[in-house]
PDB file of C-alpha atoms and ligand atoms in Angstrom:
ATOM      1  CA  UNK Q  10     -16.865   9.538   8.591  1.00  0.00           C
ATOM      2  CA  UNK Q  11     -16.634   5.956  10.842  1.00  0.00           C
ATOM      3  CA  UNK Q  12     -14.184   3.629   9.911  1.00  0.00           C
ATOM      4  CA  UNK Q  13     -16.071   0.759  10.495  1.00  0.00           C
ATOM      5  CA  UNK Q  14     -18.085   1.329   7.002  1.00  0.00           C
ATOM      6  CA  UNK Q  15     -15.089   0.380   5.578  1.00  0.00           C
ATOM      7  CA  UNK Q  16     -13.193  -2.989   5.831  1.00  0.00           C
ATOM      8  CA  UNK Q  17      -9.292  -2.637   7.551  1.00  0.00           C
ATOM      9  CA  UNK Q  18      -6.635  -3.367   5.317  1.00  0.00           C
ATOM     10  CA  UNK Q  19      -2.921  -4.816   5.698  1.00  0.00           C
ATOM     11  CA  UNK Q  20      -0.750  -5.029   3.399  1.00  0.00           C
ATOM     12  CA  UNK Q  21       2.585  -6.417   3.537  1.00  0.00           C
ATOM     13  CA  UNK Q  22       4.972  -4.794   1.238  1.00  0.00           C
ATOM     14  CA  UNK Q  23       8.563  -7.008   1.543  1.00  0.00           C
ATOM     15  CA  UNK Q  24      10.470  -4.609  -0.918  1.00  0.00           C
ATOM     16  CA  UNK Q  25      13.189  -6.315  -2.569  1.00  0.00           C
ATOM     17  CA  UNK Q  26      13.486  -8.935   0.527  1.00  0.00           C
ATOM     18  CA  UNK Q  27      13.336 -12.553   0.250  1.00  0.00           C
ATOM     19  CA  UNK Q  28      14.139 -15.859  -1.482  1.00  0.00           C
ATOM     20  CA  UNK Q  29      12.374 -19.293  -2.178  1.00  0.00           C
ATOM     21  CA  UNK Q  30      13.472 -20.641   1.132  1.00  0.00           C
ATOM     22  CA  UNK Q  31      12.643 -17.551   3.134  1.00  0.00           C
ATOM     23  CA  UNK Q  32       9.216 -16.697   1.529  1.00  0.00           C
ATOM     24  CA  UNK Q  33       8.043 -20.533   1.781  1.00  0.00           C
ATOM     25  CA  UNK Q  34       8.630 -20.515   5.797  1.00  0.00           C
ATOM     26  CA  UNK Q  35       6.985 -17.131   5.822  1.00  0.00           C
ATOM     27  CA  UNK Q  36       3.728 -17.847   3.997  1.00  0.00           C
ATOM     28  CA  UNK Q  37       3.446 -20.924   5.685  1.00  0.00           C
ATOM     29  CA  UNK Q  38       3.061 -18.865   8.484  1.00  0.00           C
ATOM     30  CA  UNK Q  39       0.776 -16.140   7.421  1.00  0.00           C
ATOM     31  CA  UNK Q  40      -1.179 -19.570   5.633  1.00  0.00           C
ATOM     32  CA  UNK Q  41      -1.793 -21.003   9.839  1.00  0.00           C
ATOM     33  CA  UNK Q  42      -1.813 -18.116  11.512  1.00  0.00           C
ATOM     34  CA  UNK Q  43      -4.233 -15.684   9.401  1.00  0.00           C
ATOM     35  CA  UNK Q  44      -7.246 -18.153  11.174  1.00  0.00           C
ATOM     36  CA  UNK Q  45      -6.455 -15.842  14.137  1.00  0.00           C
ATOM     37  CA  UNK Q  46      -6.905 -12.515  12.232  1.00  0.00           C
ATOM     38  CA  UNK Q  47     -10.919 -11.720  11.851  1.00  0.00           C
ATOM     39  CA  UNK Q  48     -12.587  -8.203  10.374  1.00  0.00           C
ATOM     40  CA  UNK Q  49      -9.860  -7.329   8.089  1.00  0.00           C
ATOM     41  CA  UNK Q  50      -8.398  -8.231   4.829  1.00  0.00           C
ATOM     42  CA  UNK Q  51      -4.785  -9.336   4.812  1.00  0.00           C
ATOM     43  CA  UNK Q  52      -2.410  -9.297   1.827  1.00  0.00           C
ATOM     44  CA  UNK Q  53       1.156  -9.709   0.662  1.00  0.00           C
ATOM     45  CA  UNK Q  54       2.945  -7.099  -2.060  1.00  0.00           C
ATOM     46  CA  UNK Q  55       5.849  -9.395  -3.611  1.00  0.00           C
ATOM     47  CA  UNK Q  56       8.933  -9.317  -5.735  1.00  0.00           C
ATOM     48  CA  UNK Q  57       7.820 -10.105  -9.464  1.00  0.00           C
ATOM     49  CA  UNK Q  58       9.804 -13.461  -9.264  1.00  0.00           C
ATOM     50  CA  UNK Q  59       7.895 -14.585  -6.227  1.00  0.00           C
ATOM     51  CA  UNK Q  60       4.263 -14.282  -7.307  1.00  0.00           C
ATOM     52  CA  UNK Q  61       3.889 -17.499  -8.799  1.00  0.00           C
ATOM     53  CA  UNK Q  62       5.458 -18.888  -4.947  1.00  0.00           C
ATOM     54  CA  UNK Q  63       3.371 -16.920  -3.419  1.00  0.00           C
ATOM     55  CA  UNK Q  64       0.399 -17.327  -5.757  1.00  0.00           C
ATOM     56  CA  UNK Q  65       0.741 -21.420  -5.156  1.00  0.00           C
ATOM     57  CA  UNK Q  66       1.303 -21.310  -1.536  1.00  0.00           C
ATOM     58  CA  UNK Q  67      -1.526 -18.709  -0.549  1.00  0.00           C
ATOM     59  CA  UNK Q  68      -4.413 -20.179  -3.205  1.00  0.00           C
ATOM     60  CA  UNK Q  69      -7.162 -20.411  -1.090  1.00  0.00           C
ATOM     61  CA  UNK Q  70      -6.019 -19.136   2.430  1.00  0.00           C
ATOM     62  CA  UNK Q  71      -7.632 -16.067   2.586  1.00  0.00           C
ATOM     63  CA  UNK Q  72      -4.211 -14.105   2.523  1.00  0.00           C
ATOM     64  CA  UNK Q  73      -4.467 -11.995  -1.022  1.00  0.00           C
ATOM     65  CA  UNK Q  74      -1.078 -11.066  -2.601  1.00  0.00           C
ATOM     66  CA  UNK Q  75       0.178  -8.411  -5.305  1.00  0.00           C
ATOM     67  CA  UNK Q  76       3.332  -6.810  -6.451  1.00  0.00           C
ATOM     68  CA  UNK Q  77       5.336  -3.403  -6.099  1.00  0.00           C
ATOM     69  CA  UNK Q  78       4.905  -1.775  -9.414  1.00  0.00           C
ATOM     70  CA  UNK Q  79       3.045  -2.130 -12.601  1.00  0.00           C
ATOM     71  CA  UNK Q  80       3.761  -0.598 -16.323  1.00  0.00           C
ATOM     72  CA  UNK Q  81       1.823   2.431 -17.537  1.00  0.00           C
ATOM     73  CA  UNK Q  82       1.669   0.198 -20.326  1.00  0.00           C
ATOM     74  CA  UNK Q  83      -0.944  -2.636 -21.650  1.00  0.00           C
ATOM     75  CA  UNK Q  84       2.042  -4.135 -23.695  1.00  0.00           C
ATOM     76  CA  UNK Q  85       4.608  -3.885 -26.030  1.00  0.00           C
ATOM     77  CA  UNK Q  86       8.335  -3.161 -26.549  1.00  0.00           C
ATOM     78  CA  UNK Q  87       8.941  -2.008 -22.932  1.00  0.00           C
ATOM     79  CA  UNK Q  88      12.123  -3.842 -21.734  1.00  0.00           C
ATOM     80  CA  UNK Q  89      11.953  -4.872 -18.286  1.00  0.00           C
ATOM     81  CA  UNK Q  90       8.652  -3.849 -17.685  1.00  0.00           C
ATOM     82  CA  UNK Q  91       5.630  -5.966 -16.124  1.00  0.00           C
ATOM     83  CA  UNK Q  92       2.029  -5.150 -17.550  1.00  0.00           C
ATOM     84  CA  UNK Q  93      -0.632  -5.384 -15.000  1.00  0.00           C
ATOM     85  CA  UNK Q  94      -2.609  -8.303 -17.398  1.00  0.00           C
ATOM     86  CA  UNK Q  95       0.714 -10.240 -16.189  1.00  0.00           C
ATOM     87  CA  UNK Q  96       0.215  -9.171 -12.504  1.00  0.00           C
ATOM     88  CA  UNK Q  97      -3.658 -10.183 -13.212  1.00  0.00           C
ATOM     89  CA  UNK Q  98      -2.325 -13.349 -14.534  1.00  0.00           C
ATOM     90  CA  UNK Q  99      -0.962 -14.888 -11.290  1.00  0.00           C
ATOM     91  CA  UNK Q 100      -4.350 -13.872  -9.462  1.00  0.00           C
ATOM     92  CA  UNK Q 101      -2.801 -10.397  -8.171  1.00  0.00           C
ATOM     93  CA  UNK Q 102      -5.673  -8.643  -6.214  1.00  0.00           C
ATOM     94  CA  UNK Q 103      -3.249  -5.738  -5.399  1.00  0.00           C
ATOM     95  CA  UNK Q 104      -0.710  -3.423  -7.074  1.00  0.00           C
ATOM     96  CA  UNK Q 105       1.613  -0.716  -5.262  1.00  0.00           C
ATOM     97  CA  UNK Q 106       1.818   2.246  -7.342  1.00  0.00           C
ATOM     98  CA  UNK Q 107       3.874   5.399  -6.764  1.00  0.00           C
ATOM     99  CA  UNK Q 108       5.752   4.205  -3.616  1.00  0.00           C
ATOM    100  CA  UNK Q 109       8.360   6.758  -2.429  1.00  0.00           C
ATOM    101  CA  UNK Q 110      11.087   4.655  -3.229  1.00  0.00           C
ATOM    102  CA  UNK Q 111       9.800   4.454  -6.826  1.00  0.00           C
ATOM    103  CA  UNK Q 112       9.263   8.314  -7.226  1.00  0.00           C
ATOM    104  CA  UNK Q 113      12.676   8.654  -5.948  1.00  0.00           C
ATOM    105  CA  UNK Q 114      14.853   6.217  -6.995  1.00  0.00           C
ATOM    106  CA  UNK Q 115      13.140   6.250 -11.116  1.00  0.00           C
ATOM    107  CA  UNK Q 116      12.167   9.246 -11.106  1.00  0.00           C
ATOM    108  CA  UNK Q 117       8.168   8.657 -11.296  1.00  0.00           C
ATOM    109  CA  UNK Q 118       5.751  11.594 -11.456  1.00  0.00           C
ATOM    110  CA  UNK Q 119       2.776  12.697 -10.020  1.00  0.00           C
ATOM    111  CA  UNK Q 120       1.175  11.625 -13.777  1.00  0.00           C
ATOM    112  CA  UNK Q 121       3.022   8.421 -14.231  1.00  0.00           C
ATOM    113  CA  UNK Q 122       1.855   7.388 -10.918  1.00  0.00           C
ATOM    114  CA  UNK Q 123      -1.585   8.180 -12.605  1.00  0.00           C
ATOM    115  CA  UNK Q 124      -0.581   6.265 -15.380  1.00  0.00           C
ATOM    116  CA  UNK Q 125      -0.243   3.332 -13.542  1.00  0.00           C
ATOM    117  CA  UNK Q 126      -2.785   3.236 -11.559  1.00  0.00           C
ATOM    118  CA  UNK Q 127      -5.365   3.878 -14.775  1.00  0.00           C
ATOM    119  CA  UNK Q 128      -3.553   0.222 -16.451  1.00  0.00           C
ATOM    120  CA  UNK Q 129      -3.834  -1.298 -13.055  1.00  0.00           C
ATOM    121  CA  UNK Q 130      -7.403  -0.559 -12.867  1.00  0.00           C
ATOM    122  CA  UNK Q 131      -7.939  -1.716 -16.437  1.00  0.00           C
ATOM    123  CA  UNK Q 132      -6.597  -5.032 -15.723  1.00  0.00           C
ATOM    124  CA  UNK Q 133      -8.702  -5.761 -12.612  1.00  0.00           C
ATOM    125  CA  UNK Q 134      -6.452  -5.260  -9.737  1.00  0.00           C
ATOM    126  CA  UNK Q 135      -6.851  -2.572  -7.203  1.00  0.00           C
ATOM    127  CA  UNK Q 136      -3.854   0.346  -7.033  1.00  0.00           C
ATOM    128  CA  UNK Q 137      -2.661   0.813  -3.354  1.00  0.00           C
ATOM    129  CA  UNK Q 138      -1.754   4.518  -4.429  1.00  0.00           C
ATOM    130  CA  UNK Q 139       1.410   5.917  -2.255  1.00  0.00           C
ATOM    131  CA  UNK Q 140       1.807   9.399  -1.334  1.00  0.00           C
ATOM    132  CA  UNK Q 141       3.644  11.219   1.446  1.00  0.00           C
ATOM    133  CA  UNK Q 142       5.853  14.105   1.942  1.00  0.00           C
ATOM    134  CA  UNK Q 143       9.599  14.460   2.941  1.00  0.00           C
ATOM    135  CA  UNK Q 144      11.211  15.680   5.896  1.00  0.00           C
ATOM    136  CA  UNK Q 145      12.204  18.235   4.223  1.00  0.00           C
ATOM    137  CA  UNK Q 146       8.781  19.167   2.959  1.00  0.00           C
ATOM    138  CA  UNK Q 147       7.018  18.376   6.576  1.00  0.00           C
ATOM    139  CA  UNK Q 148       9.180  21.042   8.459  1.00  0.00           C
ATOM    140  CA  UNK Q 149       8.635  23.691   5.509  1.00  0.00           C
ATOM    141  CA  UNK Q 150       4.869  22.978   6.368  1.00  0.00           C
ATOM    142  CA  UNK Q 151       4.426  21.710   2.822  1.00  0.00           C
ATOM    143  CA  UNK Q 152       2.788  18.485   3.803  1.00  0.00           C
ATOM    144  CA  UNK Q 153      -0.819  19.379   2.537  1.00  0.00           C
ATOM    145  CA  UNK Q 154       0.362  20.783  -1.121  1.00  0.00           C
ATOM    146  CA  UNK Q 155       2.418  17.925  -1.351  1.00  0.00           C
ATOM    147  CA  UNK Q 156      -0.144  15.532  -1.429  1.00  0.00           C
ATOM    148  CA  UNK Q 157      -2.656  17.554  -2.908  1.00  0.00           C
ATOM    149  CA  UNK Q 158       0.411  17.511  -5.996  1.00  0.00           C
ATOM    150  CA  UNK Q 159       0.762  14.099  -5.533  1.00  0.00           C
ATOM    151  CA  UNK Q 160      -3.392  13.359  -5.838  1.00  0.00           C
ATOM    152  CA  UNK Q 161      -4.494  15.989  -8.640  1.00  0.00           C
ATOM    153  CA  UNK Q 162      -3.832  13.597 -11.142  1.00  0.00           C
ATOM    154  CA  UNK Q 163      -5.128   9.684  -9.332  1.00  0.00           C
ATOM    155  CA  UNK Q 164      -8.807  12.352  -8.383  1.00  0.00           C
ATOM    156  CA  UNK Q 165      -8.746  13.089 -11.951  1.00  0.00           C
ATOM    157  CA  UNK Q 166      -9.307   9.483 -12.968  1.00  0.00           C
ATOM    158  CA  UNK Q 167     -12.745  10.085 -11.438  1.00  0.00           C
ATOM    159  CA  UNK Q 168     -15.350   8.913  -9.210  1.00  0.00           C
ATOM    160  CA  UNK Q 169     -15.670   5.147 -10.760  1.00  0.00           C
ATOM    161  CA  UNK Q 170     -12.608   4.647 -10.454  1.00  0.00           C
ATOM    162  CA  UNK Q 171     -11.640   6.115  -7.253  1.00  0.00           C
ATOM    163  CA  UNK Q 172     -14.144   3.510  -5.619  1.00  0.00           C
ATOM    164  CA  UNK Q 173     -11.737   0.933  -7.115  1.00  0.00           C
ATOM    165  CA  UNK Q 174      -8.770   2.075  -5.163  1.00  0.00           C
ATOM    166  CA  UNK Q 175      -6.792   2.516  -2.075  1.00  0.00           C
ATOM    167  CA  UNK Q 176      -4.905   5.300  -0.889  1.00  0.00           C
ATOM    168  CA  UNK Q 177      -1.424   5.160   1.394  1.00  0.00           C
ATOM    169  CA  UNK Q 178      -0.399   7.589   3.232  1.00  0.00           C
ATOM    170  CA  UNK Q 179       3.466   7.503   3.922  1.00  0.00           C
ATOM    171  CA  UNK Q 180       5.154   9.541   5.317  1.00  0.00           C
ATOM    172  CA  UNK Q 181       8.977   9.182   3.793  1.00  0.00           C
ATOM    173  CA  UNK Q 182      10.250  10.713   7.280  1.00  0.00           C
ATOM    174  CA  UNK Q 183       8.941   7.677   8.678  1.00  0.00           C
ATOM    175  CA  UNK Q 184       9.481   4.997   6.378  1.00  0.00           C
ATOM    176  CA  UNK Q 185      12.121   2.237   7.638  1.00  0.00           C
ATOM    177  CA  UNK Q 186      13.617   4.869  10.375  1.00  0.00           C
ATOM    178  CA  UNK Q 187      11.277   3.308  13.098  1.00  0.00           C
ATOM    179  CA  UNK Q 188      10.012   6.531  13.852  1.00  0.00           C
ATOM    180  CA  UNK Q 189       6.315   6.202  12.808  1.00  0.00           C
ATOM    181  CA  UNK Q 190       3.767   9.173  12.746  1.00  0.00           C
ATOM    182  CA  UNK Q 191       2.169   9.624  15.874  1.00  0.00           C
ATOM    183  CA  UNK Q 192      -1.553   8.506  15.358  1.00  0.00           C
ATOM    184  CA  UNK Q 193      -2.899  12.110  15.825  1.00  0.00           C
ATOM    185  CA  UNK Q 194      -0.298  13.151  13.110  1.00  0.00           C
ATOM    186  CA  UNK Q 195      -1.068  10.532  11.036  1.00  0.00           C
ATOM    187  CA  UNK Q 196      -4.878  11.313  11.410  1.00  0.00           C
ATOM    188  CA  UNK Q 197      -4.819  14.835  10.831  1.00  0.00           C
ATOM    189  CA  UNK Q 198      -3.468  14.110   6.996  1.00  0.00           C
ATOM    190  CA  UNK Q 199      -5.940  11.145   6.358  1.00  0.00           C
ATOM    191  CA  UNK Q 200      -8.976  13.331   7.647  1.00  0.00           C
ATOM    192  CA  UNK Q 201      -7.136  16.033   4.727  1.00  0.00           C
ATOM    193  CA  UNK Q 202      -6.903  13.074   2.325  1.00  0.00           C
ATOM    194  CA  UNK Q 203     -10.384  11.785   3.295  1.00  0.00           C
ATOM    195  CA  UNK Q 204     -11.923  15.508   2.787  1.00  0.00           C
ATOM    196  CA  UNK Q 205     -10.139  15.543  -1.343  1.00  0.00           C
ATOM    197  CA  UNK Q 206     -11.779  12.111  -1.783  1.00  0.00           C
ATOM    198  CA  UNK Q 207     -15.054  13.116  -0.684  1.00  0.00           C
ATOM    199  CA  UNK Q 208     -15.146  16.285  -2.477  1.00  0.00           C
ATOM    200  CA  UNK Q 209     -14.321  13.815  -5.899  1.00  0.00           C
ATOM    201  CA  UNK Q 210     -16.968  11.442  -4.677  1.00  0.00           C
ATOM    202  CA  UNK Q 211     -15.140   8.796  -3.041  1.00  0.00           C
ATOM    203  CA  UNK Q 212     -15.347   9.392   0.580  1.00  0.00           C
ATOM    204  CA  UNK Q 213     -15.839   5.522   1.042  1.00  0.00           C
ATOM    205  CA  UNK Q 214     -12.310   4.742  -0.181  1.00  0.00           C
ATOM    206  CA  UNK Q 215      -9.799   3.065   2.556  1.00  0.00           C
ATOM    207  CA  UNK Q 216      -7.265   5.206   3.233  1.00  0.00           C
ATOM    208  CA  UNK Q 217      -3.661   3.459   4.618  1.00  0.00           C
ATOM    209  CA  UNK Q 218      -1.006   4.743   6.951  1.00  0.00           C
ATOM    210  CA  UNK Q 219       2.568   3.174   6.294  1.00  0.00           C
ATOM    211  CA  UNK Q 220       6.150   3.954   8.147  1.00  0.00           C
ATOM    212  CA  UNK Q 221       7.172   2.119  11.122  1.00  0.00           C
ATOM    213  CA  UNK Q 222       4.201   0.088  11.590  1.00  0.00           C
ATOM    214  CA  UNK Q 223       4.679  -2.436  14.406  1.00  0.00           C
ATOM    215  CA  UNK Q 224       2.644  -4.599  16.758  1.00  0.00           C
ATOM    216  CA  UNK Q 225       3.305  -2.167  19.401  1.00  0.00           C
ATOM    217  CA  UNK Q 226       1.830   0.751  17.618  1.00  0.00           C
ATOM    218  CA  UNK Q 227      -0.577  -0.927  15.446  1.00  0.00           C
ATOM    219  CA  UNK Q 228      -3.469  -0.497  17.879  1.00  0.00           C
ATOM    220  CA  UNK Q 229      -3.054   3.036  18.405  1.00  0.00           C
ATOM    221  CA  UNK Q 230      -3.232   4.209  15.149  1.00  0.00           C
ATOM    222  CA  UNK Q 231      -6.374   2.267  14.078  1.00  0.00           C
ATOM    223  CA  UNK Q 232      -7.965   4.297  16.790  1.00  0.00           C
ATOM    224  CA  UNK Q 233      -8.347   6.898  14.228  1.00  0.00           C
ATOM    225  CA  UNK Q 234     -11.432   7.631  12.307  1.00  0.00           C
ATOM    226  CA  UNK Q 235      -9.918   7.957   9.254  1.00  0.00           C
ATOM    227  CA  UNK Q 236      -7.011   5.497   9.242  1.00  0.00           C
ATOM    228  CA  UNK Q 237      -8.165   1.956   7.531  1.00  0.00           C
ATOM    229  CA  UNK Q 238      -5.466   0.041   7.892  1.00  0.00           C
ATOM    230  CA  UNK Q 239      -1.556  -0.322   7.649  1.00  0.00           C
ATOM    231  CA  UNK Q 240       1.086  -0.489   4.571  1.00  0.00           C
ATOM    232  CA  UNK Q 241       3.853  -2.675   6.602  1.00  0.00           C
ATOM    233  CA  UNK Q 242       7.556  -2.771   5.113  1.00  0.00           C
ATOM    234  CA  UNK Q 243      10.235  -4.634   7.662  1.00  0.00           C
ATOM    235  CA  UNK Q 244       7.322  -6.562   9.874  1.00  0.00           C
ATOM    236  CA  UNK Q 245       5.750  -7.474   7.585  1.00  0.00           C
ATOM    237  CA  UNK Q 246       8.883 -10.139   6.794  1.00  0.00           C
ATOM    238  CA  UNK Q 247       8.304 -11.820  10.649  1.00  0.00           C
ATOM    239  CA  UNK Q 248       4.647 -13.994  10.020  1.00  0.00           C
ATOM    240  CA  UNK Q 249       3.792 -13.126  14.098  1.00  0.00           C
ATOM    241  CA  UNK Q 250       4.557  -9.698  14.005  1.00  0.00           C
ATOM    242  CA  UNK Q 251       2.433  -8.894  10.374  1.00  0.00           C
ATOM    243  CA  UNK Q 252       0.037 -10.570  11.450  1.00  0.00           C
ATOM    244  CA  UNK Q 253       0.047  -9.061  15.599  1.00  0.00           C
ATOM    245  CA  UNK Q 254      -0.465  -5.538  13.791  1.00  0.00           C
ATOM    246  CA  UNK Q 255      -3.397  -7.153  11.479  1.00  0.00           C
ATOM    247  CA  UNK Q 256      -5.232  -8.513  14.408  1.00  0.00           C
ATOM    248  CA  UNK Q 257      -5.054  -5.007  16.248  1.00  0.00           C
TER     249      UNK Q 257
HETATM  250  P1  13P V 327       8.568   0.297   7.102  1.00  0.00           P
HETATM  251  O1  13P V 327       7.320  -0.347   7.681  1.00  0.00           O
HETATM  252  O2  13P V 327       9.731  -0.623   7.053  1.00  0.00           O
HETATM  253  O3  13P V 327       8.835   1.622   7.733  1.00  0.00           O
HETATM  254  O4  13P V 327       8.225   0.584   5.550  1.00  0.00           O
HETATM  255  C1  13P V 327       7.064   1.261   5.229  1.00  0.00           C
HETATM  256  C2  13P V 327       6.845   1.149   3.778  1.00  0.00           C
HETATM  257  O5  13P V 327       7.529   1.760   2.985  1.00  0.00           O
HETATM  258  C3  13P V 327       5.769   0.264   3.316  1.00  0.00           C
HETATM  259  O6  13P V 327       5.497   0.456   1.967  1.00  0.00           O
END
């Protein structure tokens, strides 16, 4: 299928990066300098404690923001938890779910990932779903059972609700090492991806590559049929450089 049925994406995801000094300058600058950025939607993924910041100084700019992670849960006695009617609550268009820091670092399965997307898409927002295979897994040749693992239960949600999401494809090899997937690599998995959303009647959905995303390689990769877009960890922290791989 053409990529240019379907809108390109960016999203900026700054991890645990920032402060109220640091994130004002820096969506200041996304606010001026998205009027340069045409033919694709542009949005931030921030800490928890930010979103109301970034909520106040993005209102209207055409810059959409979201957060990391999101409970499985609607509500209740979940300490430390954020529900996604709370995310929905400060305007959140967007919700990472399953990022490989997340499924390593707590532990989250291929069902809670599910989980989470399902209560994202019940409040409204739209689940950037993460999946990607190790190192480890890549040179075993496991990269295609991985993600078909990772998948089985987010294709199980169904059809509607596929249409309501987007996929990212990251490959944990490449994430914050600066060496990013070459395009052709990075192609060959989102054509695989794109072929299991089809199949579950969702062909149209936009489909993300993330790790090592610059300016300089930006271009190269949206060459690809099948890759819609960028998920953008460190440049997405320098306004120029976010948005120089947004206007590629
Ligand atoms: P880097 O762009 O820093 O490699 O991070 C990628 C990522 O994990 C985005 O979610």
């Amino acid at each position: 299928m053409v990529n240019s049925s379907r809108k390109r994406l960016v999203i900026g995801n700054w991890k645990m990066h920032g402060d109220s000094a640091f994130n004002s300058q820096l969506l200041a600058g996304l606010r001026t300098g998205i009027a340069q950025v045409q033919h694709c939607d542009v949005a931030v993924c921030v800490p928890f404690p930010y979103l109301y910041q970034t909520q106040s100084l993005l209102e209207g700019s055409g810059v959409s923001w979201g957060a990391q992670d999101v409970s499985q849960h609607e509500k209740g006695a979940y300490t430390g938890e954020t529900a996604a009617s709370m995310l929905a609550d400060f305007a959140c268009r967007w919700v990472l779910v399953g990022h490989s820091e997340r499924r390593t670092y707590h532990g989250e399965t291929d069902a809670v990932v599910a989980a989470k997307a399902a209560a994202a898409l019940g409040a409204g927002l739209t689940p950037v779903v993460c999946v990607g295979e190790t190192l480890q897994e890549q040179e075993a040749g496991q990269t295609q059972a991985v993600i078909d693992r990772q998948l089985a239960p987010v294709l199980a949600l169904g059809a509607e609700a596929l249409n309501r999401l987007v996929i990212a494809y990251e490959p944990v090899w490449a994430i914050g090492t600066g060496r990013s997937a070459t395009p052709e690599q990075a192609q060959e998995v989102h054509a695989f991806i794109r072929s299991r959303l089809e199949a579950a009647g969702a062909g149209a959905v936009r489909v993300l590559y993330g790790g090592s995303v610059k300016g300089s390689n930006a271009a190269s990769l949206f060459a690809m049929p099948d890759i819609d877009g960028a998920l953008v960890g460190g440049a997405s922290l320098v306004a120029s450089e976010f948005l120089s791989i947004a206007a590629a």
